[in-house]
Amino acid sequence: MLVSRRRNCLNGGTRQEIVVLSRKQLIFFWGMVCLPLVVIAGLGWRLAHHEHDMARQRVQALLLVRLQDSARTIDEYFHQHERRLQVLIESVGDDPNRIRELVRRDPHVGQLFVVDVSGALLHPNPAGALNKAERRFLGDFGELFLHNDLLPLGATGDDGAASPTSGWAVRFRGPGLNLLYCGRLPSGRLVGVLLERSRWIADLIAALPDTTAAMNSEAERARIRLVNSNGHAVYDWGSLEPNEDASPLQELAPSYPLSSWRLQHFVDDEAFATLGRGAYFNLLSILGATGLVLVMAGGWFYREYGRHVREATDRVSFVNQVSHELKTPLTNIRMYAELLENDLDEVEDDHSQSQRAHLKVIVEESQRLSRLIANVLTFAQKRGDQVALRLRPAIVDEVVARILQRFDPTFQRRGLEVVFQPSAGAQVEMDVDALEQILGNLLSNVEKYASAGGRLEILTSQPDDFTSIIVTDDGPGIPARHRDRVFKPFQRLSNHIADSPGTGIGLTIARQLAQLHGGDLRLIPSASGACFEIRLHTPVAESEALS
Amino acid sequence: MFKSWKTLAVVPFLALIGVQHSAYGRQASLDVSLAHPTLLAGAKQTTYLKVGLTGFKILPSETRSPVNVAFVLDRSGSMSGTKLAQAKAAAIHALERLGSNDIVSVVVYDTTVQVVGPATKLTDKDAVRRAIESIEAGSSTALFAGVSKGAAEVRKFRDRKYVNRVILLSDGLANVGPSTPSDLGSLGASLMKEGIAVTTLGLGLDYNEDLMVELSRRSDGNHVFVEEATKLATVFDHEFNDVLSVVAQEITIKIRCAPGIRPVRLLGIDGEINGQDVVVLLNQLYSEQEKYVLLEIEVPGSTAMQTQSVANILVTYANMETKTTDRLGSAISVHFDASPQVVEERTDAKVMAECVLQIANERNAEAVVLRDQGETMKAQALLKSNADFLNDNAQRFDSKKLEQRALDNTMQSENLNKKDWKRTRKGMRSQQHEDARQQKTQLPQRRN
């Protein structure tokens, strides 16, 4: 029972091993295909991303130049205004009628004001007769004069440095940003102009390009927007209609006094998205091509490999079938040769002596052939997981003796001295055929390699539930470096065909059978010759145990 | 310019004296009068001073002044279809009335502005026509930018010899850039200083009439409420009747009140009151049109048979025919009489009718404010009482105009409900503008 369970267990293990192996191969194959792809993809993506960033930066630099153009237009407008306003300021005298006339005629002027040295407002004079516009101005900007906000202009600071005598002042009132230009005259008076807000905005709009002009000068669809301090669009140009939530690709603030406003450049999201996408496209095509080649190559190799495996399997099964077909006639030959041998035993003459010798050769050779075929079949069955033990009660020493007897003629011919020390006489559960095969393989090696006139020692023992059979010869032995190889299939220590015949699977099968039998076949290091230990799990047969 | 005040001071106090500086050609005529040339002796009282200026007549056969006009057309999404087609057809039709001495530019706007036809002498009419025909509807409404660009085109050739004008056509609310009536009003005021008037044509029922009216009012341009796009051709015709009949531009009316006389306020047209000095600017005067300024004044009490000097008046304008700056001067005084009957008899019915028109107009504007605040009943009551006021005075001063306005006020009072308000409001706002600025072009309103 124990053996059979173990056997099942072993079979299961073996089957799993084969499955895992093929999955490993699959993984390996696909790894070979995918790994380069992943590496190329990773590198390529980084490269393409970098390319995209570079393209974005290049575009941004270009947009900045355009915004700088527009900002220059704005700056120039205020610069020209400065000169004009400076002249205006200097021409403002005392006469309120004249000041009013200036306000009435100058389209850029919202209001004019004059402050004396002490900071008192001379015009519009809060104590005098004010018109509606002047009253509104004082309502909106009166506090400028209460707090003397504009006094520093032209004043000499503590460090002795004179601040500029004229300049812009920016105040947020009413609808937004208001611009005032103020200057201190040599007389010490401060004269200021509140610019008509709508007018300077309209002038900026007039100075900046319109969409027709923008379309003529710029090939691609774009939108430039002038945005006020609150982030509201003041003026747009360019044929692109950006989404409401679109964010500008480039932004620039004009110089003071309009530095709280922004120029924003929008570009077509779709057009921009394709920018630098060429790199992504190249990457994609390279990946695709490489992937295709790899997959094709992988597929081809996989198919070739599969074909080889199939061919090998076919070959094995062919050999298997042939061996199987050979087995029956060979058994017949052996049987009839042995019968003939028995018949000849009864005839005693010189002639029969020679016939018997010939017959012996036939029997020996057919036995050898039987072993070979058995090995081939076992090997094939082992591959196909079909090996099963047939346990039955038997005595190990008897089996050993029988085999020795079978080899006897050969050993005699080679002058081998056989020493058998039996001490495994108990009846145990075992597969006799398996033991015969193991022992046969070992002895046939001895027959092949052991030197003539040598000595063969066989010791059996039965510790606990195990049987140990030690086979020692005094042949050339196996060099230490080859000890690992001897149990591997198709390994022969010499490749010279003339050296010694054989298939190279004897020891492999012997060991596999021993392992299947719950034991092992080991090569025991020895001073000279080869020494093998067969170890089998052989529980005492039930009938024996009972008695 | 102020030196002339001194000259005037030595002129005897005679009414209707013209100081003629240009030796040749015709001049606008100045009419200075008081609502009550004779006041009741005794207490301090209020009356109205009228300064009227009437353009001389020019005949169609005469060489008219060249015009420098910018068509600023709204091509926002709402204009698409019939409206835009009609607008284009009307503009092209208007081109026919212009000649190779005129300057035309075409500006269209939606979210952005396109100067499709930059300012140029109209030697190649077909090019401008093609530019107008190529206009297609777009999206939003950058009205401020459109007017800015239009004005910039006019400014390229701005000259006193031209009638400088921007004609804005829009059917929607401004929603890109500065968009409040005050933003547009300030722009209009600034353009007026340059002699550029902005005529605003409000198409349909969805435009912002406050914004359009303010732009026209501050630039002394026309405003017309065009409910049906089919009327556009007629409206353009009327507009060009005006544009082509300008006889005076850059008109300045200065009234210096005599000591003791207090200027209270101006009726209708805006102006500056600086102490005793009143200044009113007008952009243009059309052929045969009378434009007048009504100033409410407070006259101190006096004894009977006395004569009190009221004001000196100085008018300057650019004469489009003679290309000179003309000056007209005048002075006016008031008599006092003990008899109320005499005072009544001597009352100037025409001036009184004009005063009534302006006062009723102010009340009409108040009714709009009330209705805007949701006080529909109060607005209705005000309009009805206004109609009564107009009717009474129409009989008293024998004025067809007042009679018409009485009817209008009654009609308006009946159309304050939600359904009609949009239309009524546009009608009221445009009529207020017409009356306040004595607009020549008046499109008959559709009566419900």
XYZ file of C-alpha atoms in Angstrom, chain B:
448
model
C -12.009 132.560 -27.734
C -12.659 134.224 -24.418
C -11.714 137.582 -25.800
C -15.005 137.586 -27.623
C -16.821 137.813 -24.294
C -15.414 141.291 -23.914
C -16.531 142.174 -27.395
C -19.975 140.991 -26.530
C -20.026 142.936 -23.344
C -19.976 146.197 -25.209
C -22.739 145.147 -27.559
C -26.025 146.771 -26.420
C -28.507 144.348 -24.930
C -30.314 143.553 -28.089
C -31.740 140.228 -28.800
C -30.827 138.284 -31.905
C -27.690 140.045 -32.953
C -25.493 137.903 -35.131
C -21.776 138.484 -35.047
C -20.717 137.411 -38.464
C -17.100 136.509 -38.965
C -17.298 134.784 -42.288
C -17.928 137.228 -45.044
C -19.194 134.717 -47.602
C -21.641 131.881 -47.730
C -24.603 131.026 -45.635
C -24.679 130.633 -41.916
C -26.669 128.781 -39.378
C -29.211 131.013 -37.691
C -29.192 131.573 -33.983
C -32.390 132.001 -32.037
C -32.138 133.017 -28.401
C -35.415 133.401 -26.549
C -37.018 133.030 -23.162
C -40.095 130.979 -22.301
C -41.294 134.083 -20.496
C -39.802 137.217 -22.081
C -41.809 139.168 -19.517
C -41.800 138.053 -15.919
C -44.083 139.011 -13.119
C -42.526 141.664 -10.951
C -41.827 140.664 -7.407
C -40.446 137.381 -6.166
C -37.635 135.246 -7.470
C -38.869 132.908 -10.203
C -37.835 130.253 -12.685
C -37.998 130.338 -16.439
C -36.310 128.721 -19.412
C -33.737 130.114 -21.794
C -33.676 128.633 -25.252
C -30.672 128.784 -27.546
C -31.657 127.377 -30.920
C -29.458 126.874 -33.924
C -30.962 126.143 -37.318
C -28.969 124.743 -40.195
C -29.250 126.449 -43.546
C -30.857 124.531 -46.347
C -28.768 122.685 -48.803
C -30.317 121.303 -51.937
C -29.602 117.812 -53.241
C -28.125 119.377 -56.368
C -25.546 121.264 -54.346
C -22.122 119.923 -53.626
C -22.407 118.307 -50.266
C -19.654 117.712 -47.738
C -17.763 114.485 -48.204
C -18.372 111.872 -45.523
C -15.955 109.640 -43.673
C -18.020 106.779 -42.429
C -17.252 103.425 -40.832
C -19.831 100.685 -40.990
C -19.438 98.594 -37.849
C -21.547 95.498 -38.268
C -22.348 92.865 -35.694
C -21.837 89.416 -37.166
C -22.413 87.509 -33.942
C -24.248 84.208 -34.041
C -27.631 85.815 -33.408
C -27.292 87.863 -36.596
C -27.020 84.793 -38.802
C -29.626 84.320 -41.483
C -32.071 87.011 -42.563
C -30.810 89.716 -40.205
C -27.256 89.618 -41.519
C -28.471 89.331 -45.108
C -30.713 92.381 -44.671
C -27.953 94.321 -42.934
C -25.533 93.558 -45.751
C -28.101 94.485 -48.378
C -28.898 97.741 -46.560
C -25.219 98.669 -46.253
C -24.594 97.902 -49.917
C -27.659 99.933 -50.820
C -26.336 102.828 -48.745
C -23.047 102.691 -50.662
C -24.934 103.766 -53.771
C -25.502 107.164 -52.244
C -21.820 107.798 -51.717
C -19.296 109.017 -54.218
C -15.591 108.842 -54.918
C -14.860 111.752 -52.559
C -16.283 109.882 -49.622
C -14.325 107.593 -47.384
C -15.782 104.272 -46.320
C -14.507 101.534 -44.057
C -16.161 98.292 -43.055
C -15.523 96.650 -39.708
C -17.218 93.480 -38.511
C -17.010 91.921 -35.118
C -18.015 88.850 -33.216
C -15.596 87.714 -30.495
C -12.842 89.376 -32.435
C -12.793 92.254 -34.861
C -12.061 92.181 -38.549
C -11.416 95.304 -40.519
C -12.739 93.804 -43.753
C -12.579 97.113 -45.578
C -9.973 99.563 -44.273
C -10.744 103.248 -44.645
C -10.248 104.328 -48.218
C -11.701 106.741 -50.722
C -14.650 105.162 -52.399
C -13.071 104.993 -55.853
C -13.586 101.243 -56.062
C -17.129 100.689 -54.877
C -17.061 97.052 -55.957
C -14.214 96.207 -53.578
C -16.204 97.555 -50.633
C -19.311 95.769 -51.865
C -17.398 92.501 -52.064
C -16.042 93.081 -48.558
C -19.585 93.522 -47.258
C -20.853 90.503 -49.159
C -18.137 88.297 -47.694
C -19.347 88.837 -44.138
C -20.449 85.655 -42.385
C -21.976 85.128 -38.989
C -19.617 84.279 -36.120
C -20.008 83.869 -32.369
C -19.860 86.407 -29.497
C -20.207 90.177 -29.441
C -17.101 92.323 -28.904
C -19.022 95.562 -29.401
C -16.535 97.830 -27.666
C -13.652 96.540 -29.775
C -15.752 96.821 -32.924
C -16.502 100.485 -32.257
C -12.863 101.101 -31.270
C -11.635 99.696 -34.569
C -14.348 101.500 -36.539
C -13.422 104.789 -34.906
C -9.749 104.106 -35.633
C -10.606 103.667 -39.316
C -12.505 106.977 -39.340
C -9.620 108.625 -37.504
C -7.214 107.738 -40.314
C -8.873 110.402 -42.485
C -10.405 112.517 -39.773
C -10.735 116.031 -41.018
C -13.075 118.917 -40.453
C -14.062 118.852 -44.078
C -15.518 115.371 -43.663
C -18.652 114.301 -41.884
C -16.995 111.778 -39.575
C -19.263 108.998 -38.466
C -19.369 105.442 -37.210
C -22.554 103.538 -37.968
C -22.955 100.633 -35.570
C -25.472 97.911 -36.215
C -26.037 95.329 -33.509
C -28.751 92.959 -32.428
C -27.168 91.694 -29.237
C -25.613 92.382 -25.903
C -21.939 93.230 -25.755
C -20.259 90.327 -23.997
C -16.561 90.605 -24.797
C -14.471 93.475 -23.484
C -15.872 96.594 -21.740
C -19.644 96.168 -21.846
C -21.394 98.620 -19.530
C -23.394 101.623 -20.797
C -20.936 103.853 -18.961
C -17.921 102.213 -20.692
C -19.522 102.770 -24.075
C -20.760 106.234 -23.060
C -17.242 107.356 -22.119
C -15.966 106.081 -25.435
C -18.724 108.038 -27.172
C -17.812 111.188 -25.232
C -14.192 110.827 -26.231
C -15.116 110.318 -29.895
C -17.356 113.370 -29.772
C -14.345 115.453 -28.781
C -12.800 114.375 -32.078
C -15.952 115.176 -34.031
C -16.821 111.549 -34.589
C -20.477 110.692 -33.987
C -21.659 107.153 -33.479
C -25.028 106.231 -34.890
C -26.368 103.096 -33.284
C -28.946 100.909 -34.944
C -30.519 98.419 -32.563
C -31.891 95.485 -34.461
C -34.579 93.175 -33.092
C -35.596 92.931 -29.472
C -32.441 91.549 -27.885
C -29.917 94.349 -28.055
C -28.904 96.369 -25.023
C -30.714 99.661 -25.640
C -29.145 101.406 -22.614
C -25.699 100.744 -23.955
C -26.543 101.732 -27.525
C -28.443 104.862 -26.489
C -25.629 105.927 -24.163
C -23.054 105.513 -26.912
C -25.142 107.648 -29.281
C -26.085 110.205 -26.666
C -22.546 110.898 -25.500
C -21.225 111.078 -29.079
C -24.246 113.093 -30.311
C -25.160 110.417 -32.807
C -28.493 109.003 -33.849
C -30.086 105.961 -32.329
C -32.770 103.954 -34.061
C -34.721 100.983 -32.787
C -35.176 98.744 -35.823
C -37.532 95.978 -34.867
C -37.712 94.383 -38.287
C -34.605 93.715 -40.349
C -36.660 94.535 -43.454
C -36.718 98.181 -42.332
C -32.932 98.383 -42.387
C -32.736 99.756 -45.915
C -35.090 102.596 -44.977
C -33.146 103.261 -41.790
C -29.879 103.452 -43.655
C -31.548 105.786 -46.123
C -32.675 108.099 -43.331
C -29.271 107.943 -41.743
C -27.584 108.945 -44.952
C -30.130 111.710 -45.461
C -28.735 113.072 -42.221
C -25.095 112.324 -42.905
C -25.244 113.879 -46.345
C -26.980 117.023 -45.110
C -24.610 118.094 -42.369
C -24.085 121.846 -42.584
C -22.212 122.490 -39.362
C -19.951 120.466 -37.112
C -18.114 120.865 -33.809
C -20.682 123.240 -32.444
C -19.989 124.911 -29.134
C -22.726 126.859 -27.402
C -21.576 129.004 -24.505
C -24.020 130.787 -22.292
C -22.708 133.230 -19.749
C -25.431 134.111 -17.303
C -25.574 137.693 -16.049
C -24.818 138.280 -12.386
C -27.795 137.323 -10.276
C -29.159 134.870 -12.800
C -28.573 131.292 -11.632
C -28.333 128.525 -14.208
C -30.179 125.564 -12.666
C -30.040 122.752 -15.177
C -30.146 121.825 -18.816
C -33.158 120.062 -20.225
C -32.473 117.174 -22.560
C -29.001 117.746 -23.949
C -26.099 117.366 -21.531
C -23.708 120.174 -20.864
C -21.357 121.646 -18.341
C -22.463 124.186 -15.792
C -19.437 125.931 -14.323
C -20.817 128.594 -12.066
C -22.341 131.233 -14.355
C -20.991 129.614 -17.486
C -22.832 126.922 -19.349
C -21.148 125.029 -22.179
C -22.935 122.661 -24.527
C -21.190 120.777 -27.299
C -22.981 119.413 -30.331
C -21.420 117.252 -32.959
C -23.329 118.346 -36.015
C -26.230 120.291 -37.391
C -28.210 119.087 -40.360
C -29.773 121.101 -43.165
C -32.891 122.921 -41.978
C -32.683 121.211 -38.596
C -33.168 123.256 -35.479
C -31.153 122.103 -32.507
C -31.848 123.850 -29.290
C -30.573 123.992 -25.763
C -33.031 124.660 -22.927
C -31.557 126.072 -19.763
C -33.597 126.387 -16.639
C -32.679 129.654 -14.920
C -33.563 131.301 -11.657
C -34.243 135.035 -12.034
C -34.164 137.230 -8.942
C -37.225 139.346 -8.166
C -37.441 142.834 -9.613
C -39.820 145.717 -9.844
C -42.203 146.303 -12.750
C -41.009 147.905 -15.960
C -37.444 146.948 -15.169
C -35.213 145.189 -17.671
C -32.746 142.606 -16.395
C -29.903 141.276 -18.464
C -30.102 137.445 -18.550
C -27.218 136.063 -20.553
C -24.695 136.469 -23.331
C -24.545 133.697 -25.842
C -21.666 132.719 -28.086
C -21.908 129.966 -30.644
C -18.988 128.673 -32.724
C -19.156 125.969 -35.340
C -17.366 124.657 -38.369
C -19.272 125.693 -41.451
C -19.228 122.732 -43.817
C -20.018 124.883 -46.816
C -17.450 127.642 -46.373
C -14.914 125.494 -44.465
C -14.558 128.300 -41.940
C -15.193 128.577 -38.263
C -18.269 130.729 -37.780
C -19.091 132.615 -34.638
C -22.539 133.815 -33.682
C -23.145 135.992 -30.671
C -26.228 137.202 -28.907
C -27.460 138.619 -25.648
C -30.864 138.472 -24.023
C -32.650 140.283 -21.241
C -35.979 140.001 -19.473
C -38.676 142.575 -18.712
C -40.755 142.710 -15.575
C -44.403 143.587 -15.508
C -46.898 143.811 -12.684
C -49.752 142.246 -14.694
C -49.979 138.429 -14.797
C -52.139 138.803 -17.899
C -49.377 140.574 -19.789
C -46.937 137.922 -18.632
C -49.287 135.202 -19.900
C -49.864 136.937 -23.208
C -46.185 137.352 -23.875
C -45.310 133.750 -23.065
C -43.462 132.137 -25.969
C -45.686 129.167 -26.862
C -43.068 127.469 -29.040
C -40.394 127.566 -26.347
C -42.921 126.449 -23.734
C -43.954 123.508 -25.913
C -40.295 122.497 -26.254
C -39.830 122.780 -22.496
C -42.910 120.667 -21.893
C -41.593 118.070 -24.350
C -38.278 117.853 -22.478
C -39.873 117.754 -19.039
C -42.286 115.061 -20.152
C -39.325 113.239 -21.650
C -37.529 113.256 -18.305
C -40.636 111.819 -16.663
C -40.826 109.188 -19.352
C -37.278 108.148 -18.456
C -38.276 107.996 -14.786
C -41.107 105.641 -15.751
C -38.545 103.287 -17.345
C -36.533 103.315 -14.116
C -39.675 102.528 -12.095
C -40.636 99.693 -14.417
C -37.079 98.331 -14.224
C -37.431 98.282 -10.451
C -40.597 96.249 -10.820
C -42.916 99.160 -9.901
C -45.166 98.555 -12.871
C -48.210 100.263 -11.342
C -46.259 103.386 -10.427
C -44.705 103.489 -13.882
C -48.126 103.186 -15.440
C -49.523 105.962 -13.261
C -46.575 108.202 -14.115
C -46.990 107.620 -17.839
C -50.712 108.333 -17.632
C -50.213 111.561 -15.709
C -47.471 112.424 -18.193
C -49.943 111.907 -21.021
C -52.418 114.241 -19.286
C -49.676 116.809 -18.757
C -48.753 116.616 -22.441
C -52.362 116.819 -23.550
C -53.075 119.890 -21.425
C -50.044 121.688 -22.768
C -50.644 120.529 -26.324
C -53.886 122.490 -26.270
C -52.447 125.397 -24.374
C -49.488 125.828 -26.700
C -51.129 124.369 -29.768
C -48.492 121.721 -30.373
C -49.052 118.680 -32.603
C -45.805 117.200 -31.287
C -47.017 117.266 -27.693
C -50.296 115.727 -28.805
C -48.378 112.926 -30.463
C -46.267 112.358 -27.354
C -49.389 112.281 -25.202
C -50.652 109.464 -27.383
C -47.274 107.721 -27.165
C -47.241 107.933 -23.372
C -50.756 106.505 -23.177
C -49.757 103.697 -25.504
C -46.617 102.970 -23.501
C -48.568 102.908 -20.242
C -50.653 100.102 -21.695
C -47.698 98.004 -22.780
C -45.754 97.572 -19.571
C -46.634 93.910 -19.108
C -43.921 91.328 -19.305
C -44.694 90.249 -22.845
C -44.461 93.714 -24.379
C -41.927 95.318 -22.064
C -38.866 94.442 -24.098
C -40.323 96.176 -27.148
C -41.892 99.053 -25.218
C -38.653 99.742 -23.384
C -36.648 99.902 -26.596
C -39.265 102.202 -28.074
C -39.208 104.450 -25.003
C -35.432 104.601 -24.774
C -35.019 105.436 -28.441
C -37.793 108.038 -28.269
C -36.208 109.635 -25.199
C -32.974 109.904 -27.136
C -34.765 111.358 -30.163
C -36.481 114.009 -28.067
C -33.546 114.894 -25.841
C -31.167 115.358 -28.754
C -33.863 116.492 -31.175
C -32.911 113.762 -33.572
C -33.897 114.412 -37.121
C -34.255 110.826 -38.181
C -37.313 109.371 -36.595
C -38.597 106.046 -37.666
C -42.330 105.733 -37.058
C -42.766 103.172 -34.300
C -44.978 100.218 -34.866
C -48.053 100.673 -32.759
C -49.592 97.692 -31.078
